[in-house]
XYZ file of N, CA and C in Angstrom:
618
model
N -84.596 175.043 -84.449
C -85.677 176.047 -84.388
C -85.508 177.032 -85.541
N -86.623 177.317 -86.245
C -86.565 178.229 -87.376
C -86.435 179.663 -86.900
N -86.002 180.531 -87.842
C -85.874 181.948 -87.510
C -87.238 182.541 -87.147
N -88.296 182.017 -87.790
C -89.643 182.499 -87.503
C -90.024 182.239 -86.052
N -89.745 181.009 -85.582
C -90.048 180.668 -84.196
C -89.122 181.400 -83.231
N -87.876 181.628 -83.646
C -86.890 182.247 -82.765
C -87.277 183.675 -82.403
N -87.711 184.483 -83.371
C -88.077 185.863 -83.049
C -89.311 185.898 -82.161
N -90.223 184.935 -82.361
C -91.404 184.878 -81.509
C -91.023 184.584 -80.066
N -90.115 183.648 -79.887
C -89.661 183.313 -78.537
C -88.982 184.508 -77.894
N -88.123 185.179 -78.646
C -87.398 186.336 -78.107
C -88.336 187.460 -77.683
N -89.328 187.765 -78.515
C -90.210 188.887 -78.177
C -91.132 188.536 -77.022
N -91.560 187.279 -76.940
C -92.397 186.865 -75.803
C -91.617 186.974 -74.500
N -90.375 186.494 -74.503
C -89.539 186.581 -73.305
C -89.243 188.035 -72.956
N -88.970 188.834 -73.977
C -88.649 190.236 -73.735
C -89.848 190.994 -73.166
N -91.007 190.820 -73.768
C -92.203 191.513 -73.282
C -92.612 191.024 -71.896
N -92.416 189.719 -71.633
C -92.731 189.195 -70.303
C -91.843 189.836 -69.251
N -90.556 189.967 -69.561
C -89.631 190.577 -68.606
C -89.954 192.044 -68.370
N -90.285 192.752 -69.435
C -90.594 194.163 -69.295
C -91.931 194.395 -68.596
N -92.860 193.462 -68.769
C -94.131 193.567 -68.052
C -93.916 193.411 -66.555
N -93.078 192.456 -66.165
C -92.741 192.294 -64.745
C -92.109 193.558 -64.191
N -91.162 194.108 -64.947
C -90.466 195.313 -64.500
C -91.423 196.494 -64.381
N -92.273 196.682 -65.394
C -93.224 197.794 -65.386
C -94.223 197.652 -64.253
N -94.718 196.431 -64.037
C -95.706 196.208 -62.994
C -95.122 196.490 -61.612
N -93.915 195.989 -61.360
C -93.268 196.242 -60.076
C -92.997 197.719 -59.853
N -92.526 198.397 -60.888
C -92.229 199.830 -60.766
C -93.497 200.636 -60.521
N -94.576 200.285 -61.243
C -95.837 201.007 -61.062
C -96.406 200.766 -59.669
N -96.274 199.529 -59.167
C -96.737 199.232 -57.810
C -96.073 200.152 -56.794
N -94.748 200.265 -56.891
C -94.005 201.092 -55.930
C -94.351 202.567 -56.096
N -94.410 203.032 -57.344
C -94.669 204.453 -57.571
C -96.027 204.869 -56.998
N -97.043 204.055 -57.236
C -98.368 204.380 -56.712
C -98.450 204.141 -55.209
N -97.731 203.126 -54.726
C -97.727 202.883 -53.279
C -97.114 204.068 -52.533
N -96.061 204.652 -53.094
C -95.449 205.839 -52.485
C -96.444 206.991 -52.454
N -97.174 207.182 -53.548
C -98.166 208.245 -53.593
C -99.268 208.024 -52.567
N -99.780 206.778 -52.480
C -100.822 206.483 -51.493
C -100.293 206.693 -50.078
N -99.071 206.229 -49.833
C -98.484 206.331 -48.488
C -98.346 207.796 -48.071
N -97.823 208.620 -48.963
C -97.650 210.042 -48.645
C -98.998 210.715 -48.418
N -99.965 210.385 -49.260
C -101.296 210.978 -49.123
C -101.936 210.611 -47.785
N -101.836 209.324 -47.411
C -102.473 208.860 -46.178
C -101.741 209.340 -44.927
N -100.402 209.417 -45.014
C -99.634 209.765 -43.815
C -99.557 211.261 -43.570
N -99.647 212.068 -44.626
C -99.538 213.520 -44.455
C -100.882 214.233 -44.532
N -101.853 213.590 -45.201
C -103.159 214.225 -45.413
C -102.993 215.615 -46.052
N -102.016 215.719 -46.930
C -101.698 217.014 -47.537
C -101.728 216.916 -49.052
N -102.524 217.779 -49.659
C -102.558 217.824 -51.111
C -101.250 218.328 -51.696
N -100.579 219.211 -50.985
C -99.293 219.739 -51.448
C -98.257 218.622 -51.519
N -98.197 217.793 -50.461
C -97.241 216.687 -50.435
C -97.540 215.688 -51.551
N -98.813 215.432 -51.802
C -99.176 214.515 -52.876
C -98.750 215.082 -54.228
N -98.917 216.393 -54.383
C -98.511 217.036 -55.640
C -97.002 216.927 -55.846
N -96.242 217.160 -54.777
C -94.781 217.033 -54.871
C -94.399 215.611 -55.236
N -95.106 214.639 -54.652
C -94.834 213.232 -54.954
C -95.084 212.931 -56.429
N -96.168 213.446 -56.970
C -96.484 213.229 -58.384
C -95.423 213.864 -59.277
N -95.007 215.085 -58.914
C -93.975 215.779 -59.688
C -92.668 214.983 -59.690
N -92.260 214.523 -58.507
C -91.009 213.758 -58.398
C -91.105 212.419 -59.121
N -92.305 211.843 -59.152
C -92.466 210.518 -59.739
C -92.624 210.491 -61.240
N -93.021 211.594 -61.833
C -93.323 211.569 -63.263
C -92.603 212.638 -64.080
N -92.311 213.790 -63.486
C -91.692 214.873 -64.254
C -90.288 214.537 -64.771
N -89.411 213.882 -63.973
C -88.092 213.526 -64.514
C -88.171 212.647 -65.762
N -89.134 211.725 -65.790
C -89.316 210.893 -66.980
C -89.677 211.744 -68.186
N -90.570 212.706 -67.968
C -91.023 213.587 -69.047
C -89.862 214.369 -69.653
N -88.995 214.896 -68.808
C -87.900 215.729 -69.299
C -86.728 214.909 -69.845
N -86.500 213.718 -69.293
C -85.346 212.925 -69.711
C -85.614 212.104 -70.961
N -86.858 211.703 -71.186
C -87.181 210.807 -72.300
C -86.683 211.281 -73.662
N -86.818 212.573 -74.014
C -86.299 212.991 -75.325
C -84.797 212.770 -75.476
N -84.038 213.041 -74.417
C -82.592 212.797 -74.463
C -82.297 211.300 -74.513
N -83.078 210.523 -73.750
C -82.873 209.078 -73.729
C -83.174 208.466 -75.091
N -84.120 209.064 -75.814
C -84.394 208.582 -77.165
C -83.187 208.739 -78.076
N -82.474 209.845 -77.920
C -81.242 210.058 -78.687
C -80.179 209.043 -78.277
N -80.054 208.789 -76.958
C -79.082 207.801 -76.483
C -79.403 206.419 -77.035
N -80.701 206.097 -77.105
C -81.105 204.782 -77.619
C -80.750 204.627 -79.090
N -80.703 205.748 -79.832
C -80.308 205.704 -81.242
C -78.795 205.610 -81.414
N -78.045 206.125 -80.429
C -76.592 206.206 -80.585
C -75.842 205.072 -79.891
N -76.386 204.566 -78.775
C -75.658 203.605 -77.960
C -76.395 202.265 -77.871
N -75.767 201.349 -77.181
C -76.291 199.991 -77.064
C -77.594 199.986 -76.266
N -78.690 199.653 -76.925
C -80.003 199.721 -76.289
C -80.163 198.679 -75.193
N -79.609 197.503 -75.412
C -79.729 196.438 -74.409
C -79.079 196.849 -73.100
N -77.922 197.466 -73.199
C -77.217 197.875 -71.988
C -77.900 199.059 -71.313
N -78.525 199.924 -72.102
C -79.291 201.020 -71.508
C -80.453 200.484 -70.682
N -81.124 199.454 -71.195
C -82.240 198.848 -70.470
C -81.757 198.206 -69.176
N -80.655 197.468 -69.265
C -80.106 196.816 -68.080
C -79.662 197.852 -67.058
N -79.011 198.909 -67.530
C -78.550 199.959 -66.626
C -79.723 200.625 -65.912
N -80.770 200.974 -66.669
C -81.941 201.619 -66.069
C -82.615 200.707 -65.060
N -82.780 199.430 -65.412
C -83.369 198.465 -64.483
C -82.555 198.364 -63.200
N -81.248 198.349 -63.350
C -80.368 198.206 -62.188
C -80.457 199.423 -61.269
N -80.517 200.616 -61.862
C -80.641 201.836 -61.057
C -81.949 201.833 -60.279
N -83.040 201.443 -60.939
C -84.347 201.398 -60.280
C -84.338 200.381 -59.145
N -83.779 199.187 -59.414
C -83.747 198.144 -58.389
C -82.884 198.552 -57.205
N -81.730 199.142 -57.487
C -80.815 199.533 -56.410
C -81.423 200.628 -55.543
N -82.037 201.624 -56.164
C -82.647 202.709 -55.390
C -83.792 202.185 -54.534
N -84.558 201.241 -55.077
C -85.667 200.657 -54.323
C -85.156 199.836 -53.150
N -84.093 199.075 -53.381
C -83.526 198.266 -52.306
C -82.967 199.138 -51.191
N -82.273 200.212 -51.562
C -81.731 201.141 -50.562
C -82.859 201.748 -49.738
N -83.928 202.142 -50.410
C -85.067 202.740 -49.704
C -85.724 201.736 -48.764
N -85.833 200.476 -49.197
C -86.425 199.444 -48.341
C -85.593 199.236 -47.085
N -84.266 199.189 -47.254
C -83.373 199.004 -46.096
C -83.493 200.190 -45.136
N -83.513 201.398 -45.674
C -83.636 202.586 -44.826
C -84.951 202.576 -44.042
N -86.031 202.161 -44.688
C -87.316 202.108 -43.997
C -87.314 201.031 -42.917
N -86.695 199.892 -43.210
C -86.599 198.836 -42.204
C -85.790 199.298 -40.988
N -84.821 200.185 -41.227
C -83.987 200.704 -40.140
C -84.639 201.880 -39.413
N -85.789 202.289 -39.886
C -86.511 203.361 -39.212
C -86.340 204.734 -39.823
N -85.582 204.835 -40.912
C -85.403 206.129 -41.580
C -86.519 206.280 -42.623
N -87.633 206.846 -42.190
C -88.809 206.914 -43.048
C -89.236 208.349 -43.355
N -88.255 209.237 -43.510
C -88.557 210.639 -43.812
C -89.208 210.750 -45.189
N -90.149 211.667 -45.307
C -90.879 211.853 -46.553
C -89.941 212.281 -47.685
N -88.911 213.086 -47.346
C -88.019 213.560 -48.403
C -87.273 212.409 -49.069
N -87.060 211.306 -48.331
C -86.434 210.130 -48.936
C -87.325 209.546 -50.033
N -88.619 209.545 -49.787
C -89.558 209.054 -50.795
C -89.554 209.949 -52.026
N -89.474 211.261 -51.811
C -89.393 212.184 -52.944
C -88.127 211.928 -53.760
N -87.001 211.772 -53.058
C -85.719 211.566 -53.729
C -85.707 210.270 -54.527
N -86.147 209.184 -53.902
C -86.132 207.897 -54.589
C -87.143 207.858 -55.732
N -88.257 208.558 -55.571
C -89.221 208.648 -56.680
C -88.593 209.320 -57.884
N -87.832 210.374 -57.634
C -87.165 211.093 -58.722
C -86.114 210.213 -59.392
N -85.337 209.472 -58.587
C -84.309 208.587 -59.151
C -84.949 207.483 -59.986
N -86.010 206.886 -59.457
C -86.714 205.828 -60.195
C -87.314 206.389 -61.482
N -87.819 207.622 -61.411
C -88.400 208.242 -62.596
C -87.337 208.497 -63.670
N -86.135 208.873 -63.241
C -85.034 209.042 -64.193
C -84.694 207.713 -64.864
N -84.681 206.633 -64.071
C -84.432 205.310 -64.641
C -85.478 204.925 -65.668
N -86.744 205.223 -65.354
C -87.823 204.929 -66.298
C -87.694 205.775 -67.554
N -87.198 207.001 -67.390
C -87.009 207.881 -68.538
C -85.997 207.353 -69.530
N -85.044 206.569 -69.047
C -84.064 205.929 -69.927
C -84.604 204.610 -70.459
N -85.260 203.855 -69.602
C -85.700 202.509 -69.960
C -86.773 202.504 -71.048
N -87.776 203.348 -70.912
C -88.918 203.308 -71.833
C -88.508 203.585 -73.285
N -87.755 204.663 -73.573
C -87.332 204.869 -74.969
C -86.419 203.752 -75.482
N -85.569 203.216 -74.609
C -84.673 202.142 -75.033
C -85.458 200.884 -75.395
N -86.484 200.573 -74.598
C -87.337 199.413 -74.891
C -88.062 199.610 -76.220
N -88.645 200.778 -76.412
C -89.379 201.055 -77.651
C -88.467 201.017 -78.873
N -87.217 201.424 -78.698
C -86.272 201.398 -79.816
C -85.721 200.000 -80.064
N -85.719 199.160 -79.032
C -85.139 197.826 -79.175
C -86.091 196.848 -79.856
N -87.383 197.015 -79.642
C -88.355 196.061 -80.188
C -88.203 195.880 -81.704
N -88.046 196.949 -82.505
C -87.886 196.737 -83.952
C -86.657 195.917 -84.329
N -85.673 195.815 -83.430
C -84.474 195.027 -83.732
C -84.741 193.534 -83.710
N -85.743 193.090 -82.973
C -85.974 191.652 -82.820
C -87.298 191.196 -83.422
N -88.018 192.125 -84.040
C -89.317 191.790 -84.634
C -89.272 192.081 -86.130
N -89.728 191.151 -86.966
C -89.794 191.419 -88.408
C -90.666 192.633 -88.701
N -90.330 193.338 -89.757
C -91.019 194.583 -90.082
C -92.518 194.382 -90.258
N -92.920 193.271 -90.887
C -94.335 193.057 -91.163
C -95.128 192.667 -89.908
N -94.438 192.363 -88.807
C -95.111 191.997 -87.557
C -95.027 193.114 -86.510
N -94.358 194.200 -86.863
C -94.051 195.229 -85.869
C -95.307 195.932 -85.347
N -96.251 196.231 -86.218
C -97.472 196.927 -85.795
C -98.242 196.084 -84.789
N -98.350 194.793 -85.055
C -99.084 193.888 -84.166
C -98.400 193.779 -82.815
N -97.067 193.668 -82.813
C -96.324 193.549 -81.565
C -96.417 194.841 -80.755
N -96.285 195.982 -81.432
C -96.404 197.266 -80.734
C -97.789 197.450 -80.134
N -98.808 197.005 -80.847
C -100.171 197.092 -80.327
C -100.334 196.209 -79.096
N -99.770 195.013 -79.157
C -99.829 194.102 -78.005
C -99.098 194.694 -76.811
N -97.918 195.248 -77.065
C -97.138 195.870 -75.998
C -97.890 197.050 -75.384
N -98.514 197.870 -76.220
C -99.278 199.003 -75.719
C -100.464 198.575 -74.873
N -101.126 197.492 -75.284
C -102.261 196.973 -74.516
C -101.818 196.463 -73.152
N -100.691 195.750 -73.132
C -100.164 195.232 -71.862
C -99.808 196.380 -70.924
N -99.130 197.398 -71.458
C -98.757 198.545 -70.631
C -99.979 199.266 -70.077
N -101.007 199.414 -70.907
C -102.233 200.080 -70.456
C -102.908 199.283 -69.340
N -102.943 197.966 -69.476
C -103.553 197.122 -68.448
C -102.780 197.205 -67.139
N -101.448 197.207 -67.243
C -100.614 197.299 -66.038
C -100.851 198.626 -65.328
N -100.879 199.716 -66.082
C -101.087 201.023 -65.470
C -102.493 201.179 -64.919
N -103.447 200.405 -65.445
C -104.819 200.456 -64.944
C -104.958 199.752 -63.598
N -104.344 198.576 -63.481
C -104.537 197.783 -62.264
C -103.537 198.123 -61.162
N -102.416 198.756 -61.513
C -101.374 199.027 -60.516
C -101.853 199.901 -59.359
N -102.570 201.016 -59.609
C -103.024 201.824 -58.471
C -103.929 201.054 -57.516
N -104.800 200.213 -58.073
C -105.715 199.445 -57.233
C -104.974 198.406 -56.403
N -104.051 197.690 -57.044
C -103.318 196.640 -56.334
C -102.389 197.236 -55.284
N -101.724 198.350 -55.612
C -100.823 198.972 -54.632
C -101.597 199.482 -53.430
N -102.790 200.050 -53.664
C -103.625 200.493 -52.553
C -104.070 199.336 -51.692
N -104.439 198.214 -52.337
C -104.859 197.037 -51.582
C -103.701 196.456 -50.776
N -102.514 196.454 -51.368
C -101.346 195.915 -50.657
C -101.005 196.747 -49.434
N -101.180 198.052 -49.517
C -100.869 198.924 -48.378
C -101.774 198.657 -47.176
N -102.934 198.053 -47.423
C -103.829 197.747 -46.304
C -103.407 196.490 -45.557
N -102.573 195.657 -46.174
C -102.183 194.395 -45.544
C -100.674 194.255 -45.376
N -99.902 195.169 -45.947
C -98.444 195.061 -45.884
C -97.838 196.444 -45.697
N -96.606 196.469 -45.222
C -95.900 197.735 -45.034
C -95.351 198.229 -46.372
N -94.999 199.502 -46.409
C -94.461 200.088 -47.635
C -93.152 199.424 -48.033
N -92.292 199.140 -47.046
C -91.014 198.516 -47.378
C -91.187 197.113 -47.961
N -92.255 196.426 -47.577
C -92.531 195.110 -48.157
C -92.852 195.231 -49.644
N -93.561 196.297 -50.006
C -93.869 196.524 -51.414
C -92.596 196.866 -52.186
N -91.672 197.579 -51.530
C -90.383 197.845 -52.166
C -89.673 196.535 -52.517
N -89.693 195.595 -51.574
C -89.029 194.310 -51.803
C -89.706 193.546 -52.935
N -91.031 193.658 -53.043
C -91.741 193.003 -54.141
C -91.215 193.503 -55.484
N -91.002 194.817 -55.572
C -90.484 195.387 -56.818
C -89.084 194.868 -57.120
N -88.229 194.816 -56.102
C -86.868 194.304 -56.305
C -86.918 192.857 -56.785
N -87.829 192.066 -56.202
C -87.957 190.665 -56.613
C -88.468 190.552 -58.043
N -89.386 191.443 -58.431
C -89.871 191.434 -59.807
C -88.740 191.737 -60.783
N -87.935 192.749 -60.447
C -86.832 193.117 -61.338
C -85.800 192.001 -61.408
N -85.559 191.344 -60.259
C -84.630 190.209 -60.256
C -85.215 189.028 -61.017
N -86.516 188.799 -60.821
C -87.164 187.670 -61.478
C -87.256 187.804 -62.971
N -87.315 189.037 -63.458
C -87.436 189.231 -64.903
C -86.217 188.725 -65.648
N -85.075 188.612 -64.963
C -83.868 188.121 -65.626
C -84.079 186.712 -66.163
N -84.913 185.926 -65.486
C -85.142 184.553 -65.914
C -86.005 184.482 -67.167
N -86.707 185.582 -67.490
C -87.599 185.590 -68.644
C -87.002 186.289 -69.835
N -85.826 186.848 -69.643
C -85.245 187.605 -70.743
C -84.654 186.675 -71.791
N -84.556 187.226 -72.990
C -83.973 186.463 -74.079
C -82.472 186.351 -73.888
N -81.801 185.465 -74.634
C -80.356 185.319 -74.529
C -79.605 186.604 -74.822
N -80.252 187.576 -75.479
C -79.596 188.857 -75.773
C -79.223 189.590 -74.495
N -79.823 189.184 -73.343
C -79.639 189.926 -72.104
C -78.804 189.152 -71.091
N -77.977 188.234 -71.558
C -77.176 187.459 -70.623
C -76.133 188.335 -69.938
N -75.822 187.975 -68.691
C -74.847 188.752 -67.932
C -73.482 188.703 -68.600
N -73.133 187.550 -69.146
C -71.833 187.431 -69.798
C -71.713 188.412 -70.948
N -72.798 188.538 -71.729
C -72.756 189.471 -72.853
C -72.669 190.907 -72.364
N -73.373 191.209 -71.264
C -73.328 192.563 -70.733
C -71.911 192.912 -70.311
N -71.233 191.969 -69.622
C -69.902 192.243 -69.114
C -68.865 192.325 -70.226
N -69.133 191.649 -71.331
C -68.159 191.654 -72.416
C -68.398 192.788 -73.406
N -69.463 193.551 -73.177
C -69.778 194.665 -74.068
C -69.315 195.973 -73.467
N -69.199 196.983 -74.296
C -68.858 198.317 -73.817
C -70.132 199.111 -73.647
N -70.220 199.874 -72.548
C -71.439 200.612 -72.252
C -71.806 201.565 -73.384
N -70.821 202.151 -74.035
C -71.136 203.142 -75.046
C -70.795 202.634 -76.438
N -71.058 201.343 -76.627
C -70.828 200.741 -77.925
C -71.810 201.310 -78.950
N -71.291 201.872 -80.004
C -72.162 202.436 -81.032
C -72.692 201.321 -81.922
N -73.908 201.506 -82.398
C -74.503 200.518 -83.259
C -73.797 200.521 -84.605
N -73.663 199.350 -85.179
C -73.088 199.283 -86.510
C -74.128 199.746 -87.526
N -73.683 200.431 -88.539
C -74.575 200.944 -89.555
C -74.876 199.836 -90.533
N -76.190 199.576 -90.684
C -76.570 198.511 -91.606
C -77.063 199.101 -92.902
């Protein structure tokens, strides 16, 4: 396989995996907002949910951008994905056990938002590493279009799912999406490589 074909394969696999992750995360985030709105009938509670779900990302992203420049971007993405998946799984188990307090949803929304705050800058910084310079604008445009489409349809799909499924079932869908994305990732994201790397490995200066 030529180098030309290789970068195309890598970016397709990478974007496919990140689309799965983004779609699952958006489903859960909006499902939590719909659930709180419907169960509390309170605008204040909905506002708190929005703050917990989006404000941590806003404040953490600038710092995460610096981390993405200084440390291993691949491991930052894996770490953020793992935190989001673990928090979602814990929340699903708690809901299945009957612990469905609203404050748990606020807490997990904030944790997931922190994970997204690390993941998004790391993803944006990683793409130029695997895409030729002359193709970068086209790939970034494609990635932006995919993200916009996901964010457009996620509120509608999460609302529709809440009419036929429980909230904890949607949590499990997100965990499955994050787990499933591993099969679409490029070889750069193998578990063996993750385990053999150092979390704070500095990039070599080229």
